Short mmCIF file of C-alpha atoms (C1' of nucleotides) in Angstrom, two decimals:
data_model
loop_
_atom_site.label_atom_id
_atom_site.label_comp_id
_atom_site.label_asym_id
_atom_site.label_seq_id
_atom_site.Cartn_x
_atom_site.Cartn_y
_atom_site.Cartn_z
CA MET A 411 -24.61 14.47 12.63
CA ALA A 412 -28.08 15.36 11.36
CA HIS A 413 -29.75 13.38 8.59
CA SER A 414 -27.60 13.27 5.52
CA THR A 415 -28.07 12.02 2.03
CA ILE A 416 -25.36 11.47 -0.47
CA SER A 417 -25.54 10.03 -3.97
CA ASP A 418 -24.01 6.66 -4.67
CA GLU A 419 -21.57 8.38 -7.00
CA GLN A 420 -20.39 10.91 -4.41
CA LEU A 421 -20.24 8.21 -1.77
CA LEU A 422 -17.92 6.13 -3.94
CA ILE A 423 -15.75 9.11 -4.87
CA ARG A 424 -15.19 10.03 -1.24
CA SER A 425 -14.66 6.43 -0.24
CA ALA A 426 -12.11 6.08 -3.01
CA GLY A 427 -10.23 9.04 -1.56
CA VAL A 428 -10.02 7.30 1.80
CA PHE A 429 -8.92 3.97 0.34
CA ARG A 430 -6.32 5.61 -1.88
CA THR A 431 -4.92 7.68 0.99
CA TYR A 432 -4.81 5.07 3.75
CA GLY A 433 -4.78 1.82 1.76
CA PHE A 434 -7.22 -1.06 2.09
CA GLU A 435 -6.16 -2.12 5.58
CA GLY A 436 -5.81 1.45 6.80
CA THR A 437 -9.36 2.28 5.77
CA SER A 438 -11.82 1.91 8.65
CA LEU A 439 -15.57 2.40 8.71
CA ALA A 440 -14.94 5.31 11.05
CA ARG A 441 -12.83 7.03 8.36
CA LEU A 442 -15.39 6.19 5.66
CA SER A 443 -18.13 7.55 7.92
CA GLU A 444 -16.25 10.80 8.42
CA ALA A 445 -15.50 11.17 4.70
CA THR A 446 -19.05 10.45 3.54
CA GLY A 447 -21.02 12.08 6.33
CA LEU A 448 -22.94 8.85 6.87
CA GLU A 449 -22.96 6.91 10.13
CA LYS A 450 -21.50 3.42 10.08
CA ALA A 451 -24.92 1.79 10.28
CA SER A 452 -25.98 3.72 7.18
CA LEU A 453 -22.94 2.50 5.30
CA TYR A 454 -23.89 -1.06 6.24
CA HIS A 455 -27.43 -0.40 5.03
CA ARG A 456 -26.10 0.49 1.57
CA PHE A 457 -23.26 -2.01 1.61
CA PRO A 458 -24.22 -5.01 3.77
CA GLY A 459 -20.82 -6.54 3.01
CA GLY A 460 -19.10 -3.69 4.82
CA LYS A 461 -15.62 -2.50 3.95
CA GLU A 462 -14.94 -5.31 1.48
CA GLN A 463 -18.03 -4.50 -0.54
CA ILE A 464 -17.23 -0.78 -0.52
CA ALA A 465 -13.69 -1.51 -1.73
CA LEU A 466 -15.10 -3.66 -4.54
CA ALA A 467 -17.49 -0.87 -5.52
CA VAL A 468 -14.58 1.58 -5.46
CA ALA A 469 -12.59 -0.68 -7.79
CA GLN A 470 -15.54 -1.02 -10.16
CA GLY A 471 -16.18 2.71 -9.93
CA THR A 472 -12.55 3.38 -10.82
CA HIS A 473 -12.94 1.15 -13.87
CA ALA A 474 -16.12 3.00 -14.84
CA TRP A 475 -14.40 6.37 -14.42
CA LEU A 476 -11.48 5.29 -16.59
CA ARG A 477 -13.85 3.91 -19.21
CA GLN A 478 -15.79 7.15 -19.42
CA ASN A 479 -12.92 9.64 -19.14
CA VAL A 480 -10.01 7.82 -20.74
CA PHE A 481 -10.86 4.64 -22.67
CA GLU A 482 -13.97 5.85 -24.53
CA PRO A 483 -12.58 9.28 -25.52
CA LEU A 484 -9.51 7.53 -26.95
CA LYS A 485 -11.82 5.48 -29.20
CA GLU A 486 -13.61 8.43 -30.73
CA PRO A 487 -12.66 9.58 -34.25
CA GLY A 488 -9.90 12.17 -34.40
CA ASP A 489 -6.17 12.74 -34.24
CA PRO A 490 -4.69 10.13 -31.88
CA ARG A 491 -2.09 12.57 -30.51
CA LYS A 492 -4.75 15.07 -29.65
CA LYS A 493 -6.98 12.45 -28.02
CA LEU A 494 -4.02 11.24 -26.01
CA ARG A 495 -3.27 14.74 -24.72
CA THR A 496 -6.84 14.99 -23.48
CA ALA A 497 -6.64 11.58 -21.81
CA ILE A 498 -3.40 12.57 -20.10
CA GLU A 499 -5.05 15.62 -18.57
CA GLN A 500 -7.80 13.39 -17.20
CA LEU A 501 -5.20 11.12 -15.62
CA ARG A 502 -3.32 14.09 -14.20
CA ALA A 503 -6.51 15.23 -12.47
CA CYS A 504 -7.34 11.68 -11.35
CA TYR A 505 -4.03 11.46 -9.50
CA ASP A 506 -4.31 15.05 -8.27
CA ASP A 507 -1.07 16.02 -10.03
CA GLY A 508 0.71 13.03 -8.53
CA THR A 509 -0.22 13.52 -4.88
CA LEU A 510 -2.95 10.87 -4.65
CA PRO A 511 -1.96 7.19 -4.74
CA CYS A 512 -3.42 4.83 -7.32
CA ALA A 513 -6.37 2.60 -6.44
CA PHE A 514 -4.74 -0.31 -8.30
CA GLU A 515 -1.77 -0.06 -5.99
CA VAL A 516 -3.43 0.34 -2.62
CA LEU A 517 -6.26 -2.12 -3.22
CA SER A 518 -4.03 -4.88 -4.57
CA LEU A 519 -2.07 -5.46 -1.38
CA ALA A 520 -2.90 -8.58 0.70
CA GLY A 521 -6.12 -8.29 2.67
CA GLY A 522 -8.64 -7.82 -0.10
CA SER A 523 -11.06 -10.44 -1.39
CA PRO A 524 -10.53 -12.48 -4.56
CA GLU A 525 -13.45 -10.55 -6.14
CA LEU A 526 -11.61 -7.30 -5.49
CA ALA A 527 -8.42 -8.67 -7.01
CA GLY A 528 -10.42 -9.80 -10.05
CA ALA A 529 -12.04 -6.40 -10.51
CA LEU A 530 -8.65 -4.68 -10.35
CA LYS A 531 -7.20 -7.08 -12.88
CA ASP A 532 -10.11 -6.52 -15.27
CA ALA A 533 -9.75 -2.76 -15.03
CA LEU A 534 -5.98 -2.80 -15.54
CA GLN A 535 -6.27 -5.10 -18.55
CA ALA A 536 -8.81 -2.70 -20.04
CA TRP A 537 -6.38 0.17 -19.46
CA ILE A 538 -3.57 -1.70 -21.17
CA LYS A 539 -5.88 -2.45 -24.09
CA ALA A 540 -6.93 1.20 -24.42
CA PHE A 541 -3.30 2.36 -24.51
CA THR A 542 -2.36 -0.45 -26.89
CA ASP A 543 -5.13 0.53 -29.30
CA ILE A 544 -4.20 4.21 -29.33
CA ALA A 545 -0.54 3.30 -29.95
CA LYS A 546 -1.59 1.10 -32.86
CA GLU A 547 -3.75 3.90 -34.21
CA SER A 548 -0.66 6.10 -34.09
CA GLY A 549 1.08 3.64 -36.38
CA LEU A 550 2.98 1.32 -34.07
CA PRO A 551 2.97 -2.42 -34.87
CA SER A 552 0.77 -4.52 -32.61
CA ALA A 553 3.45 -6.13 -30.45
CA GLU A 554 5.34 -2.89 -29.98
CA ALA A 555 2.12 -1.04 -29.14
CA ARG A 556 1.29 -3.53 -26.42
CA LYS A 557 4.82 -3.23 -24.99
CA ARG A 558 4.62 0.55 -24.94
CA ALA A 559 1.18 0.49 -23.32
CA GLU A 560 2.43 -1.63 -20.42
CA GLN A 561 5.51 0.54 -20.16
CA ALA A 562 3.34 3.66 -19.95
CA ILE A 563 1.28 2.32 -17.05
CA ILE A 564 4.38 0.99 -15.29
CA GLN A 565 5.87 4.48 -15.51
CA ILE A 566 2.75 6.10 -14.08
CA GLU A 567 2.58 3.66 -11.17
CA GLY A 568 6.31 3.76 -10.49
CA SER A 569 6.60 7.52 -10.63
CA LEU A 570 3.71 7.90 -8.19
CA ILE A 571 5.61 5.80 -5.66
CA VAL A 572 9.00 7.42 -6.19
CA GLY A 573 7.33 10.82 -5.98
CA ARG A 574 5.52 9.86 -2.79
CA VAL A 575 8.72 8.73 -1.09
CA LEU A 576 10.75 11.72 -2.26
CA GLY A 577 7.92 14.18 -1.59
CA ASP A 578 8.20 15.56 -5.10
CA THR A 579 5.74 15.18 -7.98
CA LYS A 580 8.35 15.95 -10.63
CA ALA A 581 8.74 12.29 -11.59
CA PHE A 582 4.99 11.88 -12.11
CA ARG A 583 4.71 14.97 -14.25
CA LYS A 584 7.65 13.84 -16.35
CA SER A 585 6.04 10.42 -16.81
CA LEU A 586 2.86 11.98 -18.13
CA ASP A 587 4.81 14.33 -20.39
CA GLU A 588 6.60 11.36 -21.94
CA LEU A 589 3.41 9.46 -22.75
CA PRO A 590 2.78 11.02 -26.20
CA ALA A 591 6.24 10.02 -27.42
CA LEU A 592 5.91 6.58 -25.84
CA LEU A 593 2.52 5.77 -27.35
CA SER A 594 3.14 6.87 -30.92
CA MET B 632 4.88 -20.87 22.48
CA ALA B 633 7.88 -21.90 24.57
CA HIS B 634 10.81 -19.58 25.18
CA SER B 635 12.23 -18.32 21.95
CA THR B 636 15.20 -16.26 21.00
CA ILE B 637 15.73 -14.67 17.66
CA SER B 638 18.54 -12.40 16.50
CA ASP B 639 17.79 -8.75 15.78
CA GLU B 640 18.67 -9.39 12.16
CA GLN B 641 16.27 -12.32 11.76
CA LEU B 642 13.59 -10.43 13.66
CA LEU B 643 13.84 -7.52 11.24
CA ILE B 644 13.89 -9.77 8.19
CA ARG B 645 10.72 -11.55 9.25
CA SER B 646 9.06 -8.30 10.29
CA ALA B 647 9.94 -6.83 6.90
CA GLY B 648 8.18 -9.75 5.26
CA VAL B 649 5.00 -8.97 7.20
CA PHE B 650 5.11 -5.24 6.47
CA ARG B 651 5.79 -5.80 2.78
CA THR B 652 2.99 -8.33 2.48
CA TYR B 653 0.23 -6.58 4.43
CA GLY B 654 1.39 -2.95 4.34
CA PHE B 655 2.00 -0.67 7.29
CA GLU B 656 -1.62 -0.45 8.41
CA GLY B 657 -2.27 -4.13 7.74
CA THR B 658 0.60 -5.18 9.96
CA SER B 659 -0.54 -5.97 13.50
CA LEU B 660 1.46 -6.95 16.56
CA ALA B 661 -0.33 -10.30 16.36
CA ARG B 662 1.01 -10.88 12.83
CA LEU B 663 4.50 -9.77 13.84
CA SER B 664 4.30 -12.08 16.84
CA GLU B 665 3.35 -15.02 14.66
CA ALA B 666 6.09 -14.27 12.12
CA THR B 667 8.86 -13.82 14.67
CA GLY B 668 7.85 -16.41 17.26
CA LEU B 669 7.93 -13.76 19.97
CA GLU B 670 4.96 -12.77 22.11
CA LYS B 671 3.71 -9.22 21.81
CA ALA B 672 5.17 -8.25 25.19
CA SER B 673 8.59 -9.44 24.01
CA LEU B 674 8.35 -7.32 20.89
CA TYR B 675 7.55 -4.32 23.10
CA HIS B 676 10.56 -5.17 25.26
CA ARG B 677 12.85 -4.88 22.23
CA PHE B 678 10.91 -2.08 20.58
CA PRO B 679 9.20 0.06 23.26
CA GLY B 680 7.78 2.24 20.50
CA GLY B 681 5.75 -0.71 19.17
CA LYS B 682 4.78 -1.08 15.55
CA GLU B 683 6.05 2.36 14.54
CA GLN B 684 9.50 1.66 15.89
CA ILE B 685 9.62 -1.74 14.22
CA ALA B 686 8.59 -0.19 10.90
CA LEU B 687 11.35 2.39 11.27
CA ALA B 688 13.89 -0.36 12.02
CA VAL B 689 12.64 -2.26 8.96
CA ALA B 690 13.15 0.84 6.80
CA GLN B 691 16.65 1.35 8.18
CA GLY B 692 17.37 -2.37 7.80
CA THR B 693 16.26 -2.21 4.18
CA HIS B 694 18.65 0.68 3.61
CA ALA B 695 21.45 -1.29 5.28
CA TRP B 696 20.69 -4.34 3.14
CA LEU B 697 20.74 -2.29 -0.04
CA ARG B 698 23.98 -0.62 1.01
CA GLN B 699 25.68 -3.94 1.65
CA ASN B 700 24.28 -5.94 -1.26
CA VAL B 701 23.77 -3.34 -3.98
CA PHE B 702 25.35 0.07 -3.36
CA GLU B 703 28.76 -1.04 -2.01
CA PRO B 704 29.35 -3.82 -4.58
CA LEU B 705 28.61 -1.31 -7.34
CA LYS B 706 31.41 0.89 -5.97
CA GLU B 707 34.10 -1.78 -6.05
CA PRO B 708 36.65 -1.75 -8.85
CA GLY B 709 35.72 -3.75 -11.94
CA ASP B 710 33.65 -3.77 -15.10
CA PRO B 711 30.50 -1.71 -14.46
CA ARG B 712 28.31 -4.00 -16.62
CA LYS B 713 29.42 -7.03 -14.66
CA LYS B 714 28.87 -5.30 -11.32
CA LEU B 715 25.42 -4.26 -12.47
CA ARG B 716 24.48 -7.81 -13.41
CA THR B 717 25.42 -8.92 -9.90
CA ALA B 718 23.41 -6.11 -8.33
CA ILE B 719 20.39 -7.02 -10.44
CA GLU B 720 20.49 -10.60 -9.16
CA GLN B 721 20.48 -9.26 -5.59
CA LEU B 722 17.42 -7.14 -6.37
CA ARG B 723 15.69 -10.07 -8.03
CA ALA B 724 16.15 -12.09 -4.85
CA CYS B 725 15.13 -9.15 -2.65
CA TYR B 726 11.77 -8.95 -4.44
CA ASP B 727 11.44 -12.74 -4.57
CA ASP B 728 11.31 -12.69 -8.38
CA GLY B 729 8.67 -9.99 -8.31
CA THR B 730 6.20 -11.57 -5.89
CA LEU B 731 7.09 -9.54 -2.79
CA PRO B 732 6.06 -5.86 -2.65
CA CYS B 733 8.65 -3.15 -2.08
CA ALA B 734 9.16 -1.71 1.41
CA PHE B 735 9.38 1.80 -0.06
CA GLU B 736 5.91 1.39 -1.45
CA VAL B 737 4.06 -0.16 1.45
CA LEU B 738 5.72 1.92 4.17
CA SER B 739 5.22 5.24 2.42
CA LEU B 740 1.42 5.25 2.53
CA ALA B 741 -0.30 7.51 5.09
CA GLY B 742 -0.16 6.20 8.64
CA GLY B 743 3.58 6.12 9.26
CA SER B 744 5.54 8.60 11.33
CA PRO B 745 7.58 11.50 9.88
CA GLU B 746 10.75 9.65 10.99
CA LEU B 747 9.71 6.65 8.91
CA ALA B 748 9.05 8.86 5.90
CA GLY B 749 12.47 10.45 6.37
CA ALA B 750 14.24 7.10 6.57
CA LEU B 751 12.53 5.93 3.37
CA LYS B 752 13.49 9.12 1.57
CA ASP B 753 17.13 8.79 2.67
CA ALA B 754 17.29 5.20 1.47
CA LEU B 755 15.66 5.94 -1.88
CA GLN B 756 17.98 8.91 -2.50
CA ALA B 757 20.96 6.64 -1.78
CA TRP B 758 19.58 4.12 -4.27
CA ILE B 759 19.21 6.80 -6.93
CA LYS B 760 22.77 7.95 -6.25
CA ALA B 761 24.17 4.41 -6.53
CA PHE B 762 22.45 3.88 -9.90
CA THR B 763 23.50 7.35 -11.08
CA ASP B 764 27.14 6.64 -10.22
CA ILE B 765 27.22 3.30 -12.01
CA ALA B 766 25.62 4.89 -15.09
CA LYS B 767 28.27 7.62 -15.06
CA GLU B 768 30.99 4.98 -14.69
CA SER B 769 29.55 3.33 -17.80
CA GLY B 770 30.14 6.54 -19.68
CA LEU B 771 26.86 8.43 -19.49
CA PRO B 772 26.97 12.17 -18.85
CA SER B 773 25.96 13.24 -15.37
CA ALA B 774 22.50 14.61 -16.09
CA GLU B 775 21.56 11.67 -18.32
CA ALA B 776 22.87 9.21 -15.75
CA ARG B 777 20.68 10.70 -13.06
CA LYS B 778 17.63 10.58 -15.35
CA ARG B 779 18.26 6.93 -16.19
CA ALA B 780 18.76 6.03 -12.53
CA GLU B 781 15.37 7.44 -11.57
CA GLN B 782 13.84 5.78 -14.59
CA ALA B 783 15.29 2.42 -13.51
CA ILE B 784 13.78 2.60 -10.05
CA ILE B 785 10.46 3.85 -11.39
CA GLN B 786 10.37 0.81 -13.68
CA ILE B 787 11.11 -1.58 -10.83
CA GLU B 788 8.41 -0.07 -8.61
CA GLY B 789 5.86 0.20 -11.39
CA SER B 790 6.40 -3.29 -12.72
CA LEU B 791 5.98 -4.75 -9.23
CA ILE B 792 2.54 -3.15 -9.00
CA VAL B 793 1.40 -4.03 -12.51
CA GLY B 794 2.65 -7.56 -11.93
CA ARG B 795 0.82 -7.80 -8.62
CA VAL B 796 -2.48 -6.71 -10.14
CA LEU B 797 -2.15 -8.94 -13.21
CA GLY B 798 -0.81 -11.88 -11.20
CA ASP B 799 2.16 -12.20 -13.52
CA THR B 800 5.81 -11.42 -12.77
CA LYS B 801 6.73 -11.04 -16.44
CA ALA B 802 6.77 -7.23 -16.26
CA PHE B 803 9.13 -7.27 -13.29
CA ARG B 804 11.54 -9.67 -14.94
CA LYS B 805 11.52 -7.58 -18.08
CA SER B 806 12.26 -4.44 -16.07
CA LEU B 807 15.31 -6.05 -14.50
CA ASP B 808 16.47 -7.38 -17.86
CA GLU B 809 16.35 -3.87 -19.30
CA LEU B 810 18.45 -2.33 -16.53
CA PRO B 811 21.88 -2.96 -18.11
CA ALA B 812 20.88 -1.15 -21.31
CA LEU B 813 19.23 1.64 -19.33
CA LEU B 814 22.18 2.29 -17.04
CA SER B 815 24.97 2.31 -19.60
"C1'" DG C 729 -32.64 5.54 4.63
"C1'" DT C 730 -30.48 7.33 8.52
"C1'" DC C 731 -29.87 7.47 13.15
"C1'" DT C 732 -28.40 6.08 18.36
"C1'" DA C 733 -27.02 2.46 21.04
"C1'" DT C 734 -24.75 -1.67 21.77
"C1'" DA C 735 -22.48 -6.18 21.15
"C1'" DT C 736 -18.29 -8.56 19.83
"C1'" DT C 737 -13.87 -9.04 18.37
"C1'" DA C 738 -9.19 -7.45 17.52
"C1'" DA C 739 -5.47 -4.06 18.17
"C1'" DG C 740 -2.20 -1.42 20.78
"C1'" DA C 741 0.01 -1.34 25.10
"C1'" DT C 742 1.51 -2.41 30.02
"C1'" DA C 743 2.29 -5.05 34.66
"C1'" DG C 744 4.47 -8.32 36.87
"C1'" DA C 745 6.01 -13.42 37.32
"C1'" DC C 746 9.74 -16.38 35.91
"C1'" DG D 1082 14.62 -11.49 27.77
"C1'" DT D 1083 10.43 -13.89 27.42
"C1'" DC D 1084 6.25 -15.15 29.15
"C1'" DT D 1085 0.95 -14.94 30.83
"C1'" DA D 1086 -2.53 -11.96 32.04
"C1'" DT D 1087 -4.88 -7.81 31.68
"C1'" DC D 1088 -6.21 -3.08 30.38
"C1'" DT D 1089 -7.88 0.30 27.06
"C1'" DT D 1090 -9.07 1.69 22.80
"C1'" DA D 1091 -10.70 1.06 18.24
"C1'" DA D 1092 -12.79 -1.86 14.63
"C1'" DT D 1093 -16.40 -4.71 12.62
"C1'" DA D 1094 -21.08 -5.55 12.82
"C1'" DT D 1095 -26.06 -5.59 14.31
"C1'" DA D 1096 -30.68 -4.16 16.62
"C1'" DG D 1097 -34.19 -1.31 16.72
"C1'" DA D 1098 -36.15 3.64 16.95
"C1'" DC D 1099 -37.49 7.40 13.94
#
DNA sequence: GTCTATATTAAGATAGAC
DNA sequence: GTCTATCTTAATATAGAC
């Protein structure tokens, strides 16, 4: 491999793909090296903490991506139903139509550091809050909105797993299609 | 470690605990050895195919457990609501009140063999069928029963993940509590 | 900042004694 | 059927050249 440069953003996106495909324990520096085009020593230069630090950066990057593409757009002025449809399309792309596992799932299994677990929890709580707020904006009472928000994320996560086992993304697509009715 | 004997059933139960906790890739022969009390060479004596064969046996053992403790009891004569309540308590115990990940989830990530994927798919389809049948027995039309059955399993899987990330089993318990209304 | 080369540890897997 | 001992490969991690 000749000299290679890759932006921090691209590096994290490709690393996220590896972690989401193989899980935290199944991700090796060799696989990260192949996916990023950087030799292992170069990965250590950028992330002295190795795999654990990369996983933490992936979790924080996932939170940042959700903030920019889902949470913030949902806060802008406009029809809540329309904003939600846009957010759903972002999520559909994020999960590659249901074929790519969720970072929350694969990074939360035993093996990760407490910092990683904390970052995942922060990001998921922010997601629940974003969905709760849009449901409230659509007219649902506070407690019901919160319930529906959790239910929506549970459905996304669950349908990804059922779809993965059955080899069929139908369940995931149905879950996304039901979100507008669930969150309003 | 002195000589040790352990039944096939106990061996699979303890191995399942390791796989479900650390995932397929995170499960090493060393961890299986520690959990079962057998040296690595002894595990290879019983399972010449190594980790892959043990994972396959765990998947088949999970299917057998579900058949015996959930699917078959649901088929016996009696009030469907009462049978369902009993099945739910079995599932609650199986997931250790929501603290133990699901074998379908952790064994379906990339890394496993096609045989393993096939065994998981068979078991999950049987689970969907068992829930569909009990919903039909409760009076739901066939198509709706099938939809609710998938929804029930999606909720269980999703709530396990959300609960794991948030460090709170409330979502899982709520999912189980909602099953009777969902499947009748 | 990236590379080649290497050290160290752990994982998968087997041989052969008991 | 289980054990100790060993082999081979792969993983984490570092040193030092460019």
